[in-house]
Amino acid sequence: MVRPFWKSRKRGEKTMAKVFFTREITPEKVVKLYEMAGKELTGKVAVKLHSGEKGNQNFLGPDFWRPVIEKVGGTVVECNTAYDGARNTTEKHRLLMKEHGWDRYFDVDLMDAEGPDLELSIPNGKMIKKNFVGKNMANYDSMLVLSHFKGHPMGGYGGALKQLSIGCASSFGKAYIHGAGVPEEKWTADHDSFLESMADAASSVVEYFKGNIVYVNVMKNMSVDCDCCSVAEDPCMKDIGILVSLDPIAIDQACIDLVYAATDDPGQKHFLERVESRNGVHTIEAAAALGYGSREYELVTVE
């Protein structure tokens, strides 16, 4: 079992990242925890979320996210995929986002709808030294990252770090990350190198927004499969709760710790098999090594 990184902060210790947590999963609680995080997102706010692959039954839709998106006055942003499906071209992706109701309440921006991509430098990257994101990212001053925490066929799990990396990457950028810098090897690259490339890419988005990001992870509908799967397993674990933080590494580590703590959940073993068989925690390890967050955090439970 992986050692949990949660601990209480003692008097005199350096302040750790706070992760606010509630077991009550409602749109209103998302707003409450966002407010408790104490970071007002200003200027033009990009709201990065998962639009949901066609046929997927587990993604969190516009009605759930609506109050917090309206709270920040944000624009829903997405990027096209690097695999076949209903989201790999701008035309198809826009149609699906309309079908899923995203444009019913919000302005929607496919950031890589038109090239050229915005290239972000990663001077300290372990595997990749540049990241390719949708060029429209340049139109935003801050970002709200809304993540549905669940399993993932390749990454083991999907949370804030995946949203920052694969989620913000353009279609080409996704292939570049998957291939650890060699897009042509997007499905055949060394697996840990792919995970480390995700950590590298995420760092470039954190650096781009200079700390003007708030992260929300919702542990609901927890399937071993991602929202990118058109044919996904039904959820195997019970819903756990909502987490909000200003630290993308701490919030993902907290989610992993909560899964390990759910020893009475009959679906825990199946979920952890997905995480562990893909070495999913290595993304968190690689991100922490780059220094843009911490695996140690203070969990603040909210009723």
Coordinates of C-alpha atoms in Angstrom, one line a residue:
M1 CA 0.0 0.0 0.0
V2 CA 1.2 3.5 -0.8
R3 CA 2.0 5.6 2.3
P4 CA -0.7 8.3 2.7
F5 CA 0.9 11.8 2.6
W6 CA -1.8 13.5 4.7
K7 CA -0.7 14.9 8.0
S8 CA -1.8 17.5 10.5
R9 CA 0.4 20.6 10.6
K10 CA 2.1 21.2 14.0
R11 CA 2.8 24.6 15.5
G12 CA 6.0 26.1 14.0
E13 CA 6.0 23.9 11.0
K14 CA 6.1 25.3 7.5
T15 CA 2.6 26.0 6.1
M16 CA 1.5 23.1 3.9
A17 CA -1.0 23.2 1.1
K18 CA -4.5 23.1 2.3
V19 CA -6.9 20.7 0.7
F20 CA -10.6 21.4 1.6
F21 CA -12.8 18.4 1.6
T22 CA -16.4 17.6 2.1
R23 CA -18.3 14.3 1.7
E24 CA -21.4 16.1 0.5
I25 CA -21.4 16.2 -3.2
T26 CA -23.6 19.0 -4.5
P27 CA -23.0 22.0 -6.9
E28 CA -23.5 24.3 -3.9
K29 CA -20.7 22.6 -2.0
V30 CA -18.3 23.1 -4.9
V31 CA -19.0 26.8 -4.7
K32 CA -18.5 26.8 -0.9
L33 CA -15.2 25.0 -1.0
Y34 CA -14.0 27.2 -3.9
E35 CA -14.7 30.3 -1.7
M36 CA -12.9 28.7 1.2
A37 CA -9.8 28.2 -0.9
G38 CA -9.4 32.0 -0.7
K39 CA -8.2 32.7 -4.3
E40 CA -10.3 35.0 -6.4
L41 CA -9.8 34.3 -10.1
T42 CA -9.7 37.6 -11.9
G43 CA -9.7 38.8 -15.4
K44 CA -10.9 36.4 -18.1
V45 CA -11.3 33.0 -16.5
A46 CA -10.8 29.8 -18.5
V47 CA -12.7 26.9 -17.0
K48 CA -11.0 23.6 -18.0
L49 CA -13.2 20.6 -17.7
H50 CA -13.9 17.3 -19.5
S51 CA -16.6 17.7 -22.2
G52 CA -17.3 13.9 -22.1
E53 CA -16.8 11.4 -25.0
K54 CA -19.9 10.5 -26.9
G55 CA -21.5 7.5 -25.2
N56 CA -19.8 8.0 -21.9
Q57 CA -22.2 7.7 -18.9
N58 CA -20.0 8.9 -16.1
F59 CA -18.8 12.5 -16.9
L60 CA -20.1 15.4 -14.8
G61 CA -22.2 17.6 -16.9
P62 CA -23.1 21.3 -17.2
D63 CA -25.9 21.2 -14.6
F64 CA -23.5 20.0 -11.9
W65 CA -20.8 22.5 -12.7
R66 CA -23.1 25.5 -13.5
P67 CA -23.0 27.3 -10.1
V68 CA -19.2 27.4 -9.8
I69 CA -18.7 28.4 -13.5
E70 CA -21.2 31.2 -13.0
K71 CA -19.5 32.2 -9.8
V72 CA -16.3 32.9 -11.6
G73 CA -17.9 34.2 -14.8
G74 CA -15.8 31.7 -16.8
T75 CA -15.6 30.4 -20.3
V76 CA -15.6 26.6 -20.7
V77 CA -12.4 25.6 -22.5
E78 CA -11.5 22.3 -24.1
C79 CA -9.1 20.9 -26.8
N80 CA -9.5 18.3 -29.4
T81 CA -8.3 14.7 -28.9
A82 CA -5.5 12.8 -30.5
Y83 CA -7.5 9.6 -31.0
D84 CA -10.5 8.7 -33.1
G85 CA -13.9 9.5 -31.7
A86 CA -16.4 12.3 -31.5
R87 CA -14.0 14.9 -30.3
N88 CA -10.9 14.6 -32.6
T89 CA -12.0 17.4 -35.0
T90 CA -13.3 20.9 -34.2
E91 CA -16.5 20.3 -36.1
K92 CA -17.3 17.0 -34.3
H93 CA -16.3 18.3 -30.9
R94 CA -18.4 21.4 -31.2
L95 CA -21.4 19.3 -32.2
L96 CA -20.9 17.0 -29.2
M97 CA -20.5 19.8 -26.8
K98 CA -23.8 21.2 -28.0
E99 CA -25.3 17.7 -27.6
H100 CA -24.0 17.5 -24.1
G101 CA -25.5 20.9 -23.3
W102 CA -22.3 22.9 -22.6
D103 CA -23.4 25.9 -24.7
R104 CA -26.8 26.0 -23.0
Y105 CA -25.4 28.0 -20.1
F106 CA -21.8 29.0 -21.0
D107 CA -19.5 30.5 -23.6
V108 CA -17.5 27.6 -25.0
D109 CA -14.0 27.8 -26.5
L110 CA -12.1 25.0 -28.2
M111 CA -8.7 26.4 -27.6
D112 CA -7.0 24.5 -30.5
A113 CA -9.9 25.0 -33.0
E114 CA -7.4 26.8 -35.2
G115 CA -3.6 26.7 -35.3
P116 CA -0.9 27.4 -34.7
D117 CA -0.5 26.0 -31.2
L118 CA 0.9 28.0 -28.4
E119 CA 4.2 26.6 -27.4
L120 CA 5.2 26.7 -23.7
S121 CA 8.8 26.2 -22.7
I122 CA 9.7 23.6 -20.0
P123 CA 13.3 24.3 -19.2
N124 CA 13.4 21.9 -16.2
G125 CA 11.3 19.2 -17.9
K126 CA 12.6 15.7 -17.3
M127 CA 11.2 14.2 -20.6
I128 CA 10.0 17.1 -22.6
K129 CA 11.2 20.6 -22.9
K130 CA 8.2 22.1 -24.6
N131 CA 4.4 21.8 -24.4
F132 CA 1.9 22.5 -27.2
V133 CA -1.4 23.9 -25.9
G134 CA -4.4 25.5 -27.7
K135 CA -3.4 28.9 -28.8
N136 CA -6.5 30.5 -27.3
M137 CA -5.0 29.9 -23.8
A138 CA -3.3 33.3 -24.5
N139 CA -6.8 34.9 -24.2
Y140 CA -7.1 34.1 -20.4
D141 CA -5.8 35.5 -17.2
S142 CA -6.6 32.7 -14.8
M143 CA -8.0 29.2 -14.8
L144 CA -10.5 27.1 -12.8
V145 CA -9.6 23.4 -13.3
L146 CA -12.7 21.2 -12.7
S147 CA -11.7 17.6 -12.6
H148 CA -13.8 14.4 -12.3
F149 CA -11.5 12.1 -10.3
K150 CA -11.7 8.6 -11.7
G151 CA -9.6 5.8 -13.2
H152 CA -7.9 6.0 -16.6
P153 CA -6.9 3.3 -19.1
M154 CA -3.4 4.7 -19.6
G155 CA -2.6 7.1 -16.7
G156 CA -4.1 4.9 -14.0
Y157 CA -6.2 7.8 -12.7
G158 CA -7.4 11.1 -13.9
G159 CA -7.4 14.3 -11.8
A160 CA -6.0 17.8 -11.8
L161 CA -2.5 16.9 -13.2
K162 CA -4.1 15.2 -16.2
Q163 CA -6.4 18.2 -16.8
L164 CA -3.4 20.5 -16.8
S165 CA -1.4 18.4 -19.1
I166 CA -3.3 16.2 -21.6
G167 CA -6.5 18.3 -21.0
C168 CA -4.9 21.7 -22.0
A169 CA -2.7 20.2 -24.8
S170 CA -3.8 20.7 -28.4
S171 CA -4.5 17.6 -30.4
F172 CA -0.8 17.6 -31.5
G173 CA 0.3 18.4 -28.0
K174 CA -1.6 15.3 -26.6
A175 CA 0.3 13.1 -29.1
Y176 CA 3.6 14.8 -28.1
I177 CA 3.0 14.1 -24.4
H178 CA 1.9 10.6 -25.0
G179 CA 4.9 9.9 -27.1
A180 CA 7.2 11.6 -24.6
G181 CA 8.3 14.1 -27.2
V182 CA 7.9 11.8 -30.2
P183 CA 4.3 12.2 -31.4
E184 CA 4.6 9.2 -33.8
E185 CA 5.1 7.0 -30.8
K186 CA 2.0 8.2 -28.9
W187 CA 0.7 4.7 -28.2
T188 CA 4.1 2.9 -28.0
A189 CA 6.3 5.1 -25.9
D190 CA 7.8 3.9 -22.6
H191 CA 5.0 4.1 -20.1
D192 CA 6.8 5.9 -17.2
S193 CA 8.2 8.4 -19.7
F194 CA 4.6 9.2 -20.7
L195 CA 3.7 9.8 -17.1
E196 CA 6.7 12.0 -16.5
S197 CA 5.8 13.9 -19.7
M198 CA 2.4 14.6 -18.2
A199 CA 4.1 16.0 -15.1
D200 CA 6.4 18.2 -17.3
A201 CA 3.5 19.5 -19.4
A202 CA 1.4 20.3 -16.3
S203 CA 4.2 22.4 -14.9
S204 CA 4.2 24.6 -18.0
V205 CA 0.5 25.5 -17.5
V206 CA 1.0 26.2 -13.8
E207 CA 3.9 28.5 -14.7
Y208 CA 1.9 30.2 -17.5
F209 CA -0.8 31.3 -15.1
K210 CA 1.6 32.3 -12.3
G211 CA -0.5 30.7 -9.6
N212 CA -3.8 32.1 -10.8
I213 CA -5.4 28.7 -10.8
V214 CA -7.9 26.9 -8.4
Y215 CA -8.4 23.1 -8.6
V216 CA -11.6 21.2 -7.9
N217 CA -11.6 17.4 -7.9
V218 CA -14.9 15.6 -7.5
M219 CA -14.8 11.9 -6.4
K220 CA -18.1 10.8 -7.9
N221 CA -19.1 8.2 -10.5
M222 CA -15.7 6.6 -9.9
S223 CA -15.2 4.1 -12.7
V224 CA -11.8 2.6 -13.6
D225 CA -12.3 4.2 -17.0
C226 CA -11.9 7.9 -18.0
D227 CA -14.6 10.2 -19.4
C228 CA -12.7 9.9 -22.7
C229 CA -14.0 6.3 -23.1
S230 CA -17.1 6.0 -25.2
V231 CA -17.6 2.5 -23.7
A232 CA -16.7 2.8 -20.0
E233 CA -17.3 0.6 -17.1
D234 CA -19.9 1.7 -14.6
P235 CA -18.6 3.2 -11.4
C236 CA -17.1 0.6 -9.0
M237 CA -16.6 2.7 -5.9
K238 CA -19.0 4.6 -3.8
D239 CA -18.9 8.4 -4.1
I240 CA -16.3 10.0 -1.7
G241 CA -16.6 13.8 -1.9
I242 CA -15.4 17.1 -3.2
L243 CA -11.8 18.5 -2.8
V244 CA -10.6 22.0 -3.6
S245 CA -7.0 23.3 -3.4
L246 CA -4.5 25.8 -4.8
D247 CA -2.0 22.9 -5.2
P248 CA -2.5 20.4 -8.1
I249 CA -0.2 17.8 -6.6
A250 CA -1.7 17.9 -3.2
I251 CA -5.2 17.6 -4.4
D252 CA -4.4 14.5 -6.5
Q253 CA -2.4 13.0 -3.7
A254 CA -5.3 13.6 -1.3
C255 CA -7.7 11.8 -3.7
I256 CA -5.4 8.8 -3.9
D257 CA -5.1 8.7 -0.1
L258 CA -8.9 8.8 0.2
V259 CA -9.2 5.8 -2.1
Y260 CA -6.6 3.9 -0.1
A261 CA -8.5 4.8 3.1
A262 CA -11.8 3.4 1.7
T263 CA -11.1 -0.1 2.9
D264 CA -14.7 -0.9 3.4
D265 CA -15.6 -0.1 -0.2
P266 CA -16.1 -3.4 -2.2
G267 CA -14.9 -1.6 -5.3
Q268 CA -11.7 -0.3 -3.9
K269 CA -9.5 -3.3 -4.9
H270 CA -10.7 -3.1 -8.5
F271 CA -10.1 0.7 -8.7
L272 CA -6.6 0.4 -7.1
E273 CA -5.7 -2.4 -9.5
R274 CA -6.2 0.1 -12.4
V275 CA -4.1 2.8 -10.6
E276 CA -1.3 0.5 -9.6
S277 CA -1.1 -1.5 -12.8
R278 CA -0.5 1.7 -14.7
N279 CA 1.9 3.1 -12.0
G280 CA -0.5 6.1 -11.8
V281 CA 1.1 7.6 -8.7
H282 CA 4.3 8.1 -10.6
T283 CA 2.8 11.2 -12.3
I284 CA 2.4 12.7 -8.8
E285 CA 5.9 11.7 -7.9
A286 CA 7.3 13.3 -11.1
A287 CA 5.3 16.5 -10.5
A288 CA 6.5 16.8 -6.9
A289 CA 10.1 16.3 -8.1
L290 CA 9.7 19.4 -10.4
G291 CA 8.6 21.4 -7.3
Y292 CA 5.4 23.1 -8.4
G293 CA 3.4 21.6 -5.5
S294 CA 3.7 19.1 -2.6
R295 CA 2.5 15.6 -1.8
E296 CA 2.2 16.7 1.8
Y297 CA -0.9 18.6 2.7
E298 CA -3.3 19.6 5.4
L299 CA -6.8 18.1 4.9
V300 CA -9.5 20.5 6.0
T301 CA -12.8 18.7 6.4
V302 CA -15.9 20.8 5.9
E303 CA -19.4 19.8 7.0

